[in-house]
Amino acid sequence: MTSLPPLQRLLSIMKTLRDPVAGCPWDKEQTFATIAPYTLEETYEVLDAIERQDFADLRDELGDLLFQVVFYAQMGSEQGLFDFDDICTAISDKLERRHEHIFNVENTTPAALTSRDVLVNWEKGKTQERADKALFSALDDIPGNLPALMKAHKIQKRCANVGFDWTTLGPVLDKVYEEIDEVMFEAKQAVVDEEKLGEEIGDMLFATVNLSRHLGHKAEGALQAANRKFERRFRQVEQIIHHAGLKMEEASLEQMEEAWQQVKQQEKSGAN
């Protein structure tokens, strides 16, 4: 078995694991739906390895992610839907179709194109593909289970591609302030309508994602970075409080705030 080329070896292992008689009981029980959560988990583990620049771990995590694709391919083959070769053919066809400036050089001049031109053409190709599938809304085929920040960014980008977008930063920022005011208005009611408050908070977040997009950043990545920064600083605050002979639960808010400012100052000094 080990003499097989690496990809064929992996496909063979997967087929063996799903063998109705000799296969692994757990692998045989899985379906597209039951495997899906693992795919999401493996994707995040790939991203985590990239963020940590742990390339040995990245190699392993990419293997785990590839195994997810192989798993789906085997199940698809068993049901007569598609196999691994079909997956490869589909993505190859799409890449050649979306990169006409590379693979159809008789009609185009690749050297004259900028990366922005390529992105514009890519979006045009996606629009045409949606039309071919009778998906006529700009928002068709956006995955419903994307993380909320990513989905908001994609929705806004799709709308911008058809001209439904502000062209200057001022109105975008005004909208953020407007949504903050609406959140606070609902929060200050004598009897708070929690459903309405939640709706306004959602609008505020959506507007903030739009501001991030207009400033050239993806909110998902920005918030992930903010999470990491907060976690790093909080852990240092815990250490400071511990060295002062206290548990976090025993420290006052003022003591914790003082420690927080100390950590921030240390980071600023280290950056200079």
Short mmCIF file of C-alpha atoms in Angstrom, two decimals:
data_model
loop_
_atom_site.label_atom_id
_atom_site.label_comp_id
_atom_site.label_asym_id
_atom_site.label_seq_id
_atom_site.Cartn_x
_atom_site.Cartn_y
_atom_site.Cartn_z
CA MET A 1 0.00 0.00 0.00
CA THR A 2 2.79 2.44 0.89
CA SER A 3 4.28 2.05 -2.61
CA LEU A 4 1.33 3.95 -4.07
CA PRO A 5 1.73 7.62 -5.00
CA PRO A 6 0.73 9.79 -1.99
CA LEU A 7 -2.66 10.89 -3.32
CA GLN A 8 -3.63 7.41 -4.50
CA ARG A 9 -2.56 6.03 -1.12
CA LEU A 10 -4.83 8.50 0.66
CA LEU A 11 -7.78 7.69 -1.60
CA SER A 12 -7.18 3.97 -1.05
CA ILE A 13 -7.08 4.42 2.74
CA MET A 14 -10.36 6.32 2.63
CA LYS A 15 -12.01 3.64 0.52
CA THR A 16 -10.83 0.98 2.98
CA LEU A 17 -12.15 2.94 5.96
CA ARG A 18 -15.58 3.08 4.31
CA ASP A 19 -15.60 -0.56 3.22
CA PRO A 20 -19.04 -1.98 4.18
CA VAL A 21 -17.49 -5.16 5.62
CA ALA A 22 -13.93 -4.47 6.72
CA GLY A 23 -14.15 -0.72 7.24
CA CYS A 24 -13.98 1.32 10.44
CA PRO A 25 -17.35 1.40 12.24
CA TRP A 26 -17.13 5.13 12.89
CA ASP A 27 -16.11 6.08 9.34
CA LYS A 28 -18.85 3.89 7.86
CA GLU A 29 -21.53 5.68 9.88
CA GLN A 30 -20.64 9.18 8.71
CA THR A 31 -22.69 11.29 6.29
CA PHE A 32 -22.15 14.63 4.58
CA ALA A 33 -24.01 16.31 7.44
CA THR A 34 -22.07 14.62 10.24
CA ILE A 35 -18.69 15.37 8.68
CA ALA A 36 -19.45 19.05 8.02
CA PRO A 37 -18.63 20.28 11.58
CA TYR A 38 -15.24 18.57 11.38
CA THR A 39 -14.52 20.34 8.12
CA LEU A 40 -15.15 23.70 9.76
CA GLU A 41 -12.96 22.74 12.73
CA GLU A 42 -10.12 21.64 10.45
CA THR A 43 -10.36 24.88 8.48
CA TYR A 44 -9.92 26.94 11.63
CA GLU A 45 -6.99 24.78 12.68
CA VAL A 46 -5.31 25.50 9.34
CA LEU A 47 -5.85 29.23 9.89
CA ASP A 48 -4.48 28.98 13.42
CA ALA A 49 -1.30 27.27 12.20
CA ILE A 50 -0.82 29.99 9.59
CA GLU A 51 -1.30 32.71 12.20
CA ARG A 52 1.30 31.03 14.46
CA GLN A 53 3.61 30.51 11.45
CA ASP A 54 4.02 26.91 12.58
CA PHE A 55 4.61 25.40 9.18
CA ALA A 56 5.22 21.85 10.38
CA ASP A 57 1.81 21.99 12.05
CA LEU A 58 0.37 23.67 8.94
CA ARG A 59 1.49 20.70 6.84
CA ASP A 60 -0.35 18.34 9.18
CA GLU A 61 -3.46 20.52 9.38
CA LEU A 62 -3.62 20.83 5.60
CA GLY A 63 -3.49 17.04 5.48
CA ASP A 64 -6.44 16.90 7.86
CA LEU A 65 -8.34 19.36 5.67
CA LEU A 66 -7.51 17.40 2.52
CA PHE A 67 -8.79 14.28 4.24
CA GLN A 68 -12.14 16.03 4.63
CA VAL A 69 -12.32 16.53 0.85
CA VAL A 70 -11.35 12.91 0.28
CA PHE A 71 -14.04 11.82 2.75
CA TYR A 72 -16.72 13.77 0.86
CA ALA A 73 -15.43 12.40 -2.44
CA GLN A 74 -15.69 8.81 -1.21
CA MET A 75 -19.24 9.32 0.05
CA GLY A 76 -20.16 11.03 -3.21
CA SER A 77 -18.73 8.11 -5.18
CA GLU A 78 -20.68 5.59 -3.11
CA GLN A 79 -23.91 7.44 -3.88
CA GLY A 80 -23.11 7.91 -7.57
CA LEU A 81 -22.96 11.69 -7.18
CA PHE A 82 -19.32 12.52 -7.91
CA ASP A 83 -15.83 11.25 -7.13
CA PHE A 84 -12.45 12.84 -6.43
CA ASP A 85 -11.63 13.19 -10.13
CA ASP A 86 -14.93 15.01 -10.67
CA ILE A 87 -14.00 17.46 -7.90
CA CYS A 88 -10.61 18.10 -9.49
CA THR A 89 -12.18 18.52 -12.92
CA ALA A 90 -14.77 20.97 -11.61
CA ILE A 91 -12.22 23.25 -9.93
CA SER A 92 -9.85 23.02 -12.89
CA ASP A 93 -12.63 24.02 -15.28
CA LYS A 94 -13.61 26.90 -13.03
CA LEU A 95 -10.04 28.18 -12.69
CA GLU A 96 -9.49 28.13 -16.45
CA ARG A 97 -12.86 29.80 -17.02
CA ARG A 98 -12.24 32.48 -14.39
CA HIS A 99 -8.67 33.08 -15.62
CA GLU A 100 -9.44 33.58 -19.28
CA HIS A 101 -6.70 36.23 -19.39
CA ILE A 102 -4.21 33.41 -18.74
CA PHE A 103 -5.67 30.39 -20.49
CA ASN A 104 -7.25 32.13 -23.49
CA VAL A 105 -4.37 34.39 -24.44
CA GLU A 106 -5.50 34.65 -28.07
CA ASN A 107 -8.17 37.15 -27.04
CA THR A 108 -6.48 38.96 -24.15
CA THR A 109 -3.21 40.49 -23.07
CA PRO A 110 -2.41 39.27 -19.53
CA ALA A 111 0.49 41.68 -19.04
CA ALA A 112 -1.84 44.67 -19.46
CA LEU A 113 -4.15 43.58 -16.65
CA THR A 114 -3.86 44.70 -13.04
CA SER A 115 -4.88 42.62 -10.06
CA ARG A 116 -7.94 44.89 -9.74
CA ASP A 117 -8.90 44.10 -13.34
CA VAL A 118 -8.62 40.42 -12.53
CA LEU A 119 -10.91 40.77 -9.51
CA VAL A 120 -13.47 42.69 -11.56
CA ASN A 121 -13.44 39.99 -14.24
CA TRP A 122 -13.67 37.31 -11.53
CA GLU A 123 -16.83 38.89 -10.14
CA LYS A 124 -18.29 39.18 -13.65
CA GLY A 125 -17.62 35.49 -14.15
CA LYS A 126 -19.33 34.63 -10.87
CA THR A 127 -22.32 36.77 -11.85
CA GLN A 128 -22.63 34.95 -15.16
CA GLU A 129 -22.35 31.58 -13.43
CA ARG A 130 -25.16 32.54 -11.05
CA ALA A 131 -27.28 33.56 -14.03
CA ASP A 132 -26.56 30.24 -15.73
CA LYS A 133 -27.87 28.53 -12.59
CA ALA A 134 -30.99 30.74 -12.59
CA LEU A 135 -29.67 32.58 -9.53
CA PHE A 136 -30.50 36.16 -10.44
CA SER A 137 -30.08 38.00 -7.16
CA ALA A 138 -26.65 39.41 -6.39
CA LEU A 139 -27.03 37.71 -3.00
CA ASP A 140 -27.80 34.25 -4.35
CA ASP A 141 -25.44 31.40 -3.39
CA ILE A 142 -23.93 33.17 -0.36
CA PRO A 143 -23.56 30.33 2.17
CA GLY A 144 -26.12 30.68 4.93
CA ASN A 145 -23.84 29.31 7.65
CA LEU A 146 -20.86 31.62 7.14
CA PRO A 147 -19.63 33.30 10.33
CA ALA A 148 -21.73 36.45 10.75
CA LEU A 149 -18.95 38.99 10.18
CA MET A 150 -17.75 37.20 7.05
CA LYS A 151 -21.28 36.93 5.73
CA ALA A 152 -21.96 40.63 6.34
CA HIS A 153 -18.78 41.51 4.44
CA LYS A 154 -19.73 39.26 1.53
CA ILE A 155 -23.29 40.63 1.38
CA GLN A 156 -21.99 44.21 1.32
CA LYS A 157 -19.38 43.38 -1.30
CA ARG A 158 -21.98 41.75 -3.56
CA CYS A 159 -24.19 44.83 -3.23
CA ALA A 160 -21.25 47.11 -3.98
CA ASN A 161 -20.52 45.16 -7.16
CA VAL A 162 -23.90 46.23 -8.55
CA GLY A 163 -23.54 49.83 -7.38
CA PHE A 164 -25.56 49.65 -4.15
CA ASP A 165 -22.90 51.27 -1.98
CA TRP A 166 -21.70 54.64 -0.76
CA THR A 167 -18.79 56.04 -2.72
CA THR A 168 -17.36 58.17 0.09
CA LEU A 169 -16.50 57.41 3.71
CA GLY A 170 -18.64 60.12 5.31
CA PRO A 171 -22.07 58.48 4.96
CA VAL A 172 -20.59 55.13 6.05
CA LEU A 173 -19.31 56.64 9.29
CA ASP A 174 -22.55 58.58 9.82
CA LYS A 175 -24.45 55.29 9.59
CA VAL A 176 -22.30 53.79 12.34
CA TYR A 177 -23.05 56.74 14.64
CA GLU A 178 -26.75 56.53 13.74
CA GLU A 179 -26.90 52.85 14.65
CA ILE A 180 -25.06 53.45 17.95
CA ASP A 181 -27.64 56.12 18.83
CA GLU A 182 -30.47 53.71 18.03
CA VAL A 183 -28.93 51.02 20.23
CA MET A 184 -28.63 53.44 23.13
CA PHE A 185 -32.17 54.73 22.61
CA GLU A 186 -33.55 51.20 22.97
CA ALA A 187 -31.24 50.40 25.89
CA LYS A 188 -32.46 53.44 27.85
CA GLN A 189 -36.16 52.66 27.61
CA ALA A 190 -37.98 52.22 30.92
CA VAL A 191 -39.04 48.79 29.71
CA VAL A 192 -36.43 47.41 27.35
CA ASP A 193 -37.73 45.50 24.34
CA GLU A 194 -34.97 42.87 24.18
CA GLU A 195 -35.90 41.75 20.68
CA LYS A 196 -35.77 45.31 19.34
CA LEU A 197 -32.53 45.98 21.21
CA GLY A 198 -30.97 42.86 19.70
CA GLU A 199 -32.09 43.99 16.25
CA GLU A 200 -30.46 47.39 16.72
CA ILE A 201 -27.24 45.82 17.99
CA GLY A 202 -27.19 43.69 14.83
CA ASP A 203 -27.66 46.81 12.68
CA MET A 204 -24.80 48.50 14.52
CA LEU A 205 -22.50 45.53 13.91
CA PHE A 206 -23.52 45.39 10.24
CA ALA A 207 -22.73 49.10 9.86
CA THR A 208 -19.36 48.59 11.57
CA VAL A 209 -18.50 45.78 9.16
CA ASN A 210 -19.34 48.18 6.32
CA LEU A 211 -16.99 50.80 7.76
CA SER A 212 -14.24 48.20 8.06
CA ARG A 213 -14.81 47.14 4.44
CA HIS A 214 -14.65 50.73 3.18
CA LEU A 215 -11.37 51.17 5.04
CA GLY A 216 -9.95 48.13 3.26
CA HIS A 217 -10.15 45.62 6.09
CA LYS A 218 -12.17 42.47 6.69
CA ALA A 219 -13.99 42.73 10.00
CA GLU A 220 -13.53 39.03 10.75
CA GLY A 221 -9.75 39.31 10.62
CA ALA A 222 -9.74 42.61 12.49
CA LEU A 223 -11.84 41.17 15.31
CA GLN A 224 -9.70 38.05 15.47
CA ALA A 225 -6.65 40.28 15.91
CA ALA A 226 -8.45 42.27 18.60
CA ASN A 227 -9.35 39.02 20.36
CA ARG A 228 -5.71 37.93 20.36
CA LYS A 229 -4.55 41.32 21.63
CA PHE A 230 -7.11 41.35 24.44
CA GLU A 231 -6.27 37.78 25.44
CA ARG A 232 -2.53 38.56 25.50
CA ARG A 233 -3.06 41.66 27.64
CA PHE A 234 -5.52 39.98 30.00
CA ARG A 235 -3.12 37.13 30.66
CA GLN A 236 -0.47 39.69 31.61
CA VAL A 237 -2.95 41.44 33.90
CA GLU A 238 -3.57 38.09 35.60
CA GLN A 239 0.18 37.72 36.15
CA ILE A 240 0.49 41.20 37.63
CA ILE A 241 -2.39 40.61 40.00
CA HIS A 242 -0.97 37.21 40.95
CA HIS A 243 2.46 38.73 41.68
CA ALA A 244 0.70 41.24 43.94
CA GLY A 245 -0.45 38.29 46.05
CA LEU A 246 -4.07 38.42 44.92
CA LYS A 247 -6.50 36.32 42.95
CA MET A 248 -8.38 38.04 40.15
CA GLU A 249 -11.61 37.63 42.10
CA GLU A 250 -10.05 39.48 45.05
CA ALA A 251 -8.65 42.42 43.09
CA SER A 252 -10.66 45.59 42.73
CA LEU A 253 -11.63 46.95 39.33
CA GLU A 254 -9.26 49.86 39.98
CA GLN A 255 -6.35 47.45 40.58
CA MET A 256 -7.14 45.54 37.42
CA GLU A 257 -7.44 48.75 35.40
CA GLU A 258 -4.08 49.92 36.75
CA ALA A 259 -2.54 46.60 35.70
CA TRP A 260 -4.19 46.89 32.27
CA GLN A 261 -2.70 50.36 31.73
CA GLN A 262 0.68 49.04 32.86
CA VAL A 263 0.52 46.28 30.26
CA LYS A 264 -0.45 48.75 27.53
CA GLN A 265 2.43 51.05 28.49
CA GLN A 266 4.87 48.16 28.45
CA GLU A 267 3.72 47.22 24.96
CA LYS A 268 4.13 50.80 23.75
CA SER A 269 7.62 51.00 25.25
CA GLY A 270 8.56 47.70 23.66
CA ALA A 271 7.37 48.92 20.26
CA ASN A 272 9.53 52.06 20.42
#
